[in-house]
């Protein structure tokens, strides 16, 4: 048994030794592991002395020493570092786990963790220290922070907010500026993309979605658009958003989209203000000329496309100047406002009322079913303008004159349409105001042409391109040359010699008639003097247009002209007045003729027989001569009716004791017939064509020498037929 106890002891001892060796082995293994992890590990006891510190810890804080066991923490760390760690150490010794970052050496950062160790009774025996070097991580973080700070400074400087959209989760992250832009406090908005969409103005949402979709599907490399976003207080701000996909998966799937927001509300407001000033009239708020021109263009395009009728109308108030003068500018302005409102009220939504300035407005009527529909609107407008308007204590009223051009009847460009309407408006004014006038494209074309021609005629006058030709009048009974009719010609630099039929009709009724008529009279008077100086005493008749004759100062000016030619006997001047002109305003004609008679000049009624003047008129008119119209004379040898008229006129003249002369005597046969009927005064190609003044004295001598008239007594046509040489004396 003794042996067995001894054996047992031996065995036990052996086992203990083995265990101890095993434990030592394990400890050294653990120790080597702990020494080789890339972290600082230590244990500090309640007296703040190291119970243990691994190699890395010891190399970090006491590189010169071998073993820190038993050494005081304050001594190993040094005063400065201990000063920082002390409160945290104390907390650990009170049983709290503690973690902190610190910079024990310049440029070296560590995260330190204290973990208290409790004994069985719950008291704190000490604490474990775990330290990790985080210098690299810190450097990266610092760099990141710096770049973030830079980015936000840039964004802030540009007053931009930015946003981040996680396309996987639809999480939407925004910057503080993004929030304040919309009136929120920083950090207040926590929204996802669906909520974000509800803040977008419904009118702008489709545009925004389209832009983003285009970008997502690769149609655009970035997206950029303007939209209105609702603010916290329910208003709207204009935002310019720019963005794009900033992150994709390795398979190319978009992961994150981000971008910026800029508040462009002010710029937008400014732009729309500018737009308003540029396109609207300040007083009435109606479209101005510029916007009108856009609208007009649009109207024409639509009219062309849909085959609609449209109208451009110019409206001008008739009495606005009086109102303005009587009541002052302010009342005038308010009156205009009232008119604008009233007119607007009778128009439809698709029509446009614009103000060109002053009291001139333009109305565009589009989509008219017919011209009549347009006319009805014009009548409604005239009606509403006539309604009195109350301004202060005044009841003011006026009327309007409207000119309208209908499209496409007047198929012109916008400017021309407007000009035509304006032209028609002037006609409405001339027609007595308070009315509308439709523009007539055909009349206008002629007016244009006429204005052009008038201008050329004026030029011709200034350049002295007119001349008078003279056609002799003779007495067939004795061969005497009793006078000459002055007939105007235009020596046109390109077209040659033009007869009055080619340019006088254009002159009719114009202001140029008087100066030209006066030129003719003056030239004729000078011609009488010239011929008189050559020993030829010859009366001249000149044609006077009705318009010229009816001017109130006709006689006075004629008297003045005669006064400048004292050598001319007034009875040597005869005025030929168209019968039709004389009967248009009989009383006035009679007065004028009587005044001129008093000056000594004589009159003949030209183209007699064409004007159907009654015998009463003929008795009243103080004319000495009736001139049988050439149309009757020309055909009287073949046309019995014309012959009767010629006969009638001759008898009439005899009854009223007037001289009678036949014009258009083309052959001596005509001359003989006339003589036989009792009319021996004649003028016509059969005697002589109109000729330049210089040729006339020569012609007179020749005429006397030839003595053709003598043969007329011997019966119609006897000798004359063998004498074709009568005509070619002139050079037409
Ligand atoms: P009118 O006063 O009846 O003048 C006569 C016209 O008949 C002239 O035409 C003359 O050349 C033409 N004539 C003369 N004999 C004959 C003839 O035997 N056969 C035919 N077929 N024609 C003949 P003209 O010179 O072309 O003048 C045309 C009209 O122009 C004149 O008709 C007159 O009304 C107007 N006129 C001419 N000169 C003046 C003028 O100085 N002032 C004004 N206001 N009118 C004028
Ligand atoms: Ca005449
Ligand atoms: Ca005539």
Short mmCIF file of C-alpha atoms and ligand atoms in Angstrom, two decimals, residues 468 471 485-489 499-501 504 520 543-545 576 578 606-607 630 634 663-666 683-686 690, ligand 1:
data_model
loop_
_atom_site.label_atom_id
_atom_site.label_comp_id
_atom_site.label_asym_id
_atom_site.label_seq_id
_atom_site.Cartn_x
_atom_site.Cartn_y
_atom_site.Cartn_z
CA UNK A 468 -48.34 122.58 -126.25
CA UNK A 471 -54.51 122.79 -134.00
CA UNK A 485 -56.63 125.08 -129.88
CA UNK A 486 -53.75 124.39 -127.53
CA UNK A 487 -53.37 120.65 -126.90
CA UNK A 488 -50.91 119.35 -124.40
CA UNK A 489 -48.24 116.74 -125.13
CA UNK A 499 -50.87 112.38 -126.18
CA UNK A 500 -53.05 113.62 -123.29
CA UNK A 501 -55.18 110.47 -123.33
CA UNK A 504 -54.35 113.21 -118.24
CA UNK A 520 -51.06 125.66 -120.00
CA UNK A 543 -58.88 123.29 -122.34
CA UNK A 544 -59.69 123.82 -118.69
CA UNK A 545 -60.48 120.82 -116.53
CA UNK A 576 -62.89 125.37 -123.50
CA UNK A 578 -66.44 120.36 -120.99
CA UNK A 606 -66.51 121.48 -125.46
CA UNK A 607 -67.77 118.06 -126.55
CA UNK A 630 -66.17 114.98 -132.78
CA UNK A 634 -66.89 111.77 -137.59
CA UNK A 663 -64.35 119.38 -134.31
CA UNK A 664 -63.08 116.14 -135.76
CA UNK A 665 -63.46 117.27 -139.33
CA UNK A 666 -61.43 114.50 -140.87
CA UNK A 683 -61.28 122.02 -136.82
CA UNK A 684 -59.91 118.60 -137.60
CA UNK A 685 -57.34 116.39 -139.27
CA UNK A 686 -58.98 117.23 -142.60
CA UNK A 690 -52.17 119.57 -134.03
P1 LIG B 1 -60.58 117.83 -127.00
O1 LIG B 1 -60.58 119.10 -126.21
O2 LIG B 1 -61.85 117.36 -127.53
O3 LIG B 1 -59.51 118.01 -128.13
C1 LIG B 1 -59.61 117.51 -129.40
C2 LIG B 1 -58.95 116.22 -129.55
O4 LIG B 1 -59.32 115.66 -130.80
C3 LIG B 1 -57.43 116.34 -129.61
O5 LIG B 1 -56.88 115.17 -129.11
C4 LIG B 1 -57.15 116.41 -131.10
O6 LIG B 1 -55.85 116.01 -131.44
C5 LIG B 1 -58.18 115.44 -131.61
N1 LIG B 1 -58.57 115.70 -132.96
C6 LIG B 1 -58.59 116.90 -133.62
N2 LIG B 1 -59.06 116.72 -134.88
C7 LIG B 1 -59.32 115.40 -135.02
C8 LIG B 1 -59.85 114.61 -136.10
O7 LIG B 1 -60.12 115.09 -137.20
N3 LIG B 1 -60.02 113.30 -135.89
C9 LIG B 1 -59.71 112.72 -134.65
N4 LIG B 1 -59.87 111.42 -134.49
N5 LIG B 1 -59.20 113.44 -133.60
C10 LIG B 1 -59.03 114.78 -133.83
P2 LIG B 1 -55.74 115.20 -128.08
O8 LIG B 1 -54.75 116.28 -128.40
O9 LIG B 1 -55.27 113.81 -127.96
O10 LIG B 1 -56.49 115.65 -126.77
C11 LIG B 1 -57.41 114.82 -126.19
C12 LIG B 1 -58.16 115.53 -125.12
O11 LIG B 1 -57.28 115.87 -124.06
C13 LIG B 1 -58.74 116.85 -125.49
O12 LIG B 1 -59.96 116.65 -126.10
C14 LIG B 1 -58.89 117.54 -124.18
O13 LIG B 1 -60.09 117.15 -123.54
C15 LIG B 1 -57.74 117.02 -123.43
N6 LIG B 1 -56.68 118.02 -123.44
C16 LIG B 1 -55.74 118.27 -124.39
N7 LIG B 1 -54.91 119.25 -123.97
C17 LIG B 1 -55.37 119.65 -122.78
C18 LIG B 1 -54.95 120.66 -121.85
O14 LIG B 1 -54.00 121.41 -122.06
N8 LIG B 1 -55.65 120.77 -120.68
C19 LIG B 1 -56.73 119.97 -120.45
N9 LIG B 1 -57.36 120.12 -119.28
N10 LIG B 1 -57.14 119.03 -121.27
C20 LIG B 1 -56.47 118.90 -122.45
#
